[in-house]
PDB file of C-alpha atoms in Angstrom:
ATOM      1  CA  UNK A 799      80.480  34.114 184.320  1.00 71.00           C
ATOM      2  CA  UNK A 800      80.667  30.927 185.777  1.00 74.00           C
ATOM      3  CA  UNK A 801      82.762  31.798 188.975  1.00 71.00           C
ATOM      4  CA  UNK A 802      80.163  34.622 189.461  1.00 72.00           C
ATOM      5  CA  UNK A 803      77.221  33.011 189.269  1.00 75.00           C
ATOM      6  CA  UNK A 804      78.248  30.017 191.382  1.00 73.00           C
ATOM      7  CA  UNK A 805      79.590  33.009 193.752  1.00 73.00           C
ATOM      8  CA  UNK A 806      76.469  34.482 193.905  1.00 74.00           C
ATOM      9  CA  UNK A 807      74.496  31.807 195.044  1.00 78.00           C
ATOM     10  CA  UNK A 808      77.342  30.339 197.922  1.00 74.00           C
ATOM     11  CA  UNK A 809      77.476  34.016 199.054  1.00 72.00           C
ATOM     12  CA  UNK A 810      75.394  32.978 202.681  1.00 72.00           C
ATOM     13  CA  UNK A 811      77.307  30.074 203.537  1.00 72.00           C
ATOM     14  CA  UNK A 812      80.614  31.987 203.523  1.00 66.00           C
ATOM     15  CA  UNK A 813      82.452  33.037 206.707  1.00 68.00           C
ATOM     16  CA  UNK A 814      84.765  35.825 206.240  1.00 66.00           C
ATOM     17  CA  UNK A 815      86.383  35.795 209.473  1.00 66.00           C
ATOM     18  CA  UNK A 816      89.173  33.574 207.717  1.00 66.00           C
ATOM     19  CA  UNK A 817      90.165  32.933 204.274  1.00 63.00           C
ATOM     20  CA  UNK A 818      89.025  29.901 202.510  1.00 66.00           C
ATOM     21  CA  UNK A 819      89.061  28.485 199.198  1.00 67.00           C
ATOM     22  CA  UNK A 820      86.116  29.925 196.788  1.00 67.00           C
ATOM     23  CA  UNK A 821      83.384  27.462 195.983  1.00 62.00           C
ATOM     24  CA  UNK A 822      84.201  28.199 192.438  1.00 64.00           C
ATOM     25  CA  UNK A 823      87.509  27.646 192.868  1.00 66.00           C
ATOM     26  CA  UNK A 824      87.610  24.481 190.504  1.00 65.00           C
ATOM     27  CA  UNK A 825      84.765  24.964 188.442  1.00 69.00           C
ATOM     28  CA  UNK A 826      84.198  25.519 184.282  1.00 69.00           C
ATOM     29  CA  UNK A 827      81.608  26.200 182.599  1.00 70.00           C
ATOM     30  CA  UNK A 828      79.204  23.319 182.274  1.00 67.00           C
ATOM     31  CA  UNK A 829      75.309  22.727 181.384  1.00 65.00           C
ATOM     32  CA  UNK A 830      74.768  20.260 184.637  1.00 69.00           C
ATOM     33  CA  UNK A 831      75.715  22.992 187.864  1.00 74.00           C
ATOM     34  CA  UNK A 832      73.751  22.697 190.645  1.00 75.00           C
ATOM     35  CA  UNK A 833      75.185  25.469 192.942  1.00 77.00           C
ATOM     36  CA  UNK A 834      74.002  28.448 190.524  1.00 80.00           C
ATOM     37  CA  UNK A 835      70.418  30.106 190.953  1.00 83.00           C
ATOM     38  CA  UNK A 836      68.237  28.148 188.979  1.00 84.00           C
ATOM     39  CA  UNK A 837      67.023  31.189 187.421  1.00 85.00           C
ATOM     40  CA  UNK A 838      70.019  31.499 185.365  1.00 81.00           C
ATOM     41  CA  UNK A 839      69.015  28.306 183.490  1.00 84.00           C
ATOM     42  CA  UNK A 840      65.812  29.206 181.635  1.00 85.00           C
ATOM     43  CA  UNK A 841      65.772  29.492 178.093  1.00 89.00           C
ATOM     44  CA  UNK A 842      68.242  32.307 176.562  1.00 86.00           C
ATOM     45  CA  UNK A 843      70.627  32.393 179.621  1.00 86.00           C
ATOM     46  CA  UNK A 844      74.035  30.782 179.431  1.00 83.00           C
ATOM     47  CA  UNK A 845      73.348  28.034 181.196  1.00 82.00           C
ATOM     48  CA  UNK A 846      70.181  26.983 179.525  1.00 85.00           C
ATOM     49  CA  UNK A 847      73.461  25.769 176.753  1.00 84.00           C
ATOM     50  CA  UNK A 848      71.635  27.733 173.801  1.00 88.00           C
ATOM     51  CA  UNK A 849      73.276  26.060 170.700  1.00 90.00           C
ATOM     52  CA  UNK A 850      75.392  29.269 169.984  1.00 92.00           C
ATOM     53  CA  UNK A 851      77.414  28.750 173.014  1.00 87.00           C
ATOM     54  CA  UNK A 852      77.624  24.988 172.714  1.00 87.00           C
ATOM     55  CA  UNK A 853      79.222  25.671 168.673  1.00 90.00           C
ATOM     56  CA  UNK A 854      81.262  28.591 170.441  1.00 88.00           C
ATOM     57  CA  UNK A 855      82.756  25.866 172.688  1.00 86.00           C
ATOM     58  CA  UNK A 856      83.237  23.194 170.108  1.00 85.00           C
ATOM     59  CA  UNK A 857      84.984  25.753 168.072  1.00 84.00           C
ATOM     60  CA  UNK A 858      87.179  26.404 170.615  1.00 82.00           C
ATOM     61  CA  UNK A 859      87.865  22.965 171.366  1.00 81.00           C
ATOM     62  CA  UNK A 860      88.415  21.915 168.384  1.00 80.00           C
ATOM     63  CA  UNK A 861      91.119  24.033 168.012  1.00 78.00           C
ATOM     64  CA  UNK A 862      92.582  24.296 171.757  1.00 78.00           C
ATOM     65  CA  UNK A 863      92.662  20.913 171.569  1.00 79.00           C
ATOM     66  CA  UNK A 864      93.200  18.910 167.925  1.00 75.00           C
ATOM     67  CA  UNK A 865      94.393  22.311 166.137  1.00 71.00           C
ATOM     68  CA  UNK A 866      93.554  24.223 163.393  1.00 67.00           C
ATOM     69  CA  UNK A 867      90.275  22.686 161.710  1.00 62.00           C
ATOM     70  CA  UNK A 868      92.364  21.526 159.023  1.00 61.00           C
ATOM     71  CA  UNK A 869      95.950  20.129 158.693  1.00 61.00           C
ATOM     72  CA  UNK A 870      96.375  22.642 155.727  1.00 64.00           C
ATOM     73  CA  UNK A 871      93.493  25.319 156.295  1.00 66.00           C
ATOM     74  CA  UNK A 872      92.794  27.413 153.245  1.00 72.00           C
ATOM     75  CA  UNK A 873      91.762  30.428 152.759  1.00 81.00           C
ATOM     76  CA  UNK A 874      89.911  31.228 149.177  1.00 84.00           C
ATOM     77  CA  UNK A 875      90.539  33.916 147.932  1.00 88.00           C
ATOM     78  CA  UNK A 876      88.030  33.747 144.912  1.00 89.00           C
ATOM     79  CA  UNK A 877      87.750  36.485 141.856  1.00 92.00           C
ATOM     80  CA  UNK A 878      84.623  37.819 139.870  1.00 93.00           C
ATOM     81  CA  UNK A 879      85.956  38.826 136.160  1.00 94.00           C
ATOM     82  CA  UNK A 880      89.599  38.744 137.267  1.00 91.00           C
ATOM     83  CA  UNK A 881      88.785  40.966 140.464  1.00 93.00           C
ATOM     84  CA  UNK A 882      89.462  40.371 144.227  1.00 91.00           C
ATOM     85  CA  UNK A 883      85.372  38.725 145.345  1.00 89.00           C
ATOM     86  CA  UNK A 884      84.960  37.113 148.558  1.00 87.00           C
ATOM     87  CA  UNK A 885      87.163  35.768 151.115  1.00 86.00           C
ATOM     88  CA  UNK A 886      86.348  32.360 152.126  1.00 85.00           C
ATOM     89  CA  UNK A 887      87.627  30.387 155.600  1.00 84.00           C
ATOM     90  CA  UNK A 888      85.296  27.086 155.459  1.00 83.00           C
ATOM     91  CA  UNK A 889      84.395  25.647 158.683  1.00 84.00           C
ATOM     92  CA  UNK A 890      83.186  22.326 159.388  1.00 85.00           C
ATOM     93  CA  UNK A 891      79.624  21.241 159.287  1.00 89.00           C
ATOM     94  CA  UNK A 892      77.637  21.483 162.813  1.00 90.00           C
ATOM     95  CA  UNK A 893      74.385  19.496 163.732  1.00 91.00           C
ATOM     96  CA  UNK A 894      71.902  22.315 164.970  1.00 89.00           C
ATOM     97  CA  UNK A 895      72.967  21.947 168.589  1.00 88.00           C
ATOM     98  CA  UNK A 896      76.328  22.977 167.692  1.00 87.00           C
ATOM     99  CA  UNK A 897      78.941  19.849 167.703  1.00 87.00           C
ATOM    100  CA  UNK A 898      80.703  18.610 164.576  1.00 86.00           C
ATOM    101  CA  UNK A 899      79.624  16.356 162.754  1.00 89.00           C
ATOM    102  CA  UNK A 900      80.957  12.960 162.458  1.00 85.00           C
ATOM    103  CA  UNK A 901      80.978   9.632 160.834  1.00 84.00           C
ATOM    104  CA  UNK A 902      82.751   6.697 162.590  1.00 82.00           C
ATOM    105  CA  UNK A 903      85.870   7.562 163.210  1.00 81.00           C
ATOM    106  CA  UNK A 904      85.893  11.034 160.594  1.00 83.00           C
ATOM    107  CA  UNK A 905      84.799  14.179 161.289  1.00 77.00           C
ATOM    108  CA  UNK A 906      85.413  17.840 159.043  1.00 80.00           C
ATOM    109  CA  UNK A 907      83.008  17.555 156.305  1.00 86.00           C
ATOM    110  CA  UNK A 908      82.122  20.115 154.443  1.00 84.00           C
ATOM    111  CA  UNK A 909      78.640  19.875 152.810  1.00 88.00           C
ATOM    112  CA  UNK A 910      76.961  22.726 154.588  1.00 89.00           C
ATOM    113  CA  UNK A 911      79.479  25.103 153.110  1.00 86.00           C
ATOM    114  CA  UNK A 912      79.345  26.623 156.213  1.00 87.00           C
ATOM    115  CA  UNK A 913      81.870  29.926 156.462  1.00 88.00           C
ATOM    116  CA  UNK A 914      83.550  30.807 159.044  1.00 84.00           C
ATOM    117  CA  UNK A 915      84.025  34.438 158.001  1.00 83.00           C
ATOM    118  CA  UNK A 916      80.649  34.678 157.087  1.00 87.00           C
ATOM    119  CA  UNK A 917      78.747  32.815 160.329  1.00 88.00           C
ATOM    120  CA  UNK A 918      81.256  34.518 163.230  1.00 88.00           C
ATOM    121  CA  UNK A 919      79.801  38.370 163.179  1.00 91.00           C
ATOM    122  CA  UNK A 920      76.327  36.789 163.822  1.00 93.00           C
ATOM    123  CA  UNK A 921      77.309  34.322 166.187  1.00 92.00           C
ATOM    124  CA  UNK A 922      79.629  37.138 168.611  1.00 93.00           C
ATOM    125  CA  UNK A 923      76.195  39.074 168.713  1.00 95.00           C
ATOM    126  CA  UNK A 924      73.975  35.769 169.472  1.00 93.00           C
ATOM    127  CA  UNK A 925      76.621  35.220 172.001  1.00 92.00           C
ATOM    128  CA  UNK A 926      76.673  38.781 173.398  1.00 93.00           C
ATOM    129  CA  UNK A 927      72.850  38.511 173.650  1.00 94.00           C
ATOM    130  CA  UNK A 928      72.907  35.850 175.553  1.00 91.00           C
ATOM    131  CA  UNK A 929      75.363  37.133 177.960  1.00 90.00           C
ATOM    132  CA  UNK A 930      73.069  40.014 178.633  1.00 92.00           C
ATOM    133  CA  UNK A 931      70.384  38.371 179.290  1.00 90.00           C
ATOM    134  CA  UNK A 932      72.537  36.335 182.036  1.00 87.00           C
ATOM    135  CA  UNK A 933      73.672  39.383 183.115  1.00 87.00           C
ATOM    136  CA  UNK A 934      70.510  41.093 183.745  1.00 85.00           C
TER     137      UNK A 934
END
């Protein structure tokens, strides 16, 4: 999305009488880019950074870079009576803008009880939302 919106608003300045390097050629996605139609930036567009994209990010990092959230990542399996209940992946706790939260030098608490497998259904269709707003 990125690459297209910056795209999109460097069409004019193009010549295409010769081949030359995109304007988007080096670009990620980022809050702070200038060369994008300012429209796209208003609240509930991508690059307005609504919190579900900044904890989609984090999420990502987190694990792209530092691994899994854990060293040894469970997964609950919990029973009611005996019987198979709920299945339960805990993620780490999030300030409301989406980044994890920390303390000195620690990070991965777990006081929210936030779950993963719980919270990732609603946050693809916050996400998806989002997108098509951009889109339109």
């Amino acid at each position: 999305m990125t690459k297209i919106a910056i795209e999109q608003f460097e069409f004019t300045k193009y010549n295409f009488g010769n081949y030359r390097k995109m304007k988007s050629a080096d670009t990620i996605y980022k809050k702070s880019l200038n060369n994008i139609d300012p429209s796209l930036k208003t609240e509930g567009m991508l690059f307005s950074e609504p919190p579900i994209i900044r904890k989609i990010g984090t999420f990502r990092n987190e694990f792209v870079h530092n691994g899994p959230w854990d060293l040894r990542c469970s997964v609950y399996n919990t029973a009611v009576d005996g019987k198979p209940a709920d299945v339960i992946i805990y993620s780490p706790d999030m300030d409301e803008i989406g980044n994890i939260i920390s303390s000195g030098s620690r990070n991965k608490f777990y006081s929210q009880a936030n779950r993963i497998n719980i919270q990732l259904p609603n946050m693809i269709q916050e996400a998806t939302t989002v997108l098509k707003n951009t889109i339109e």
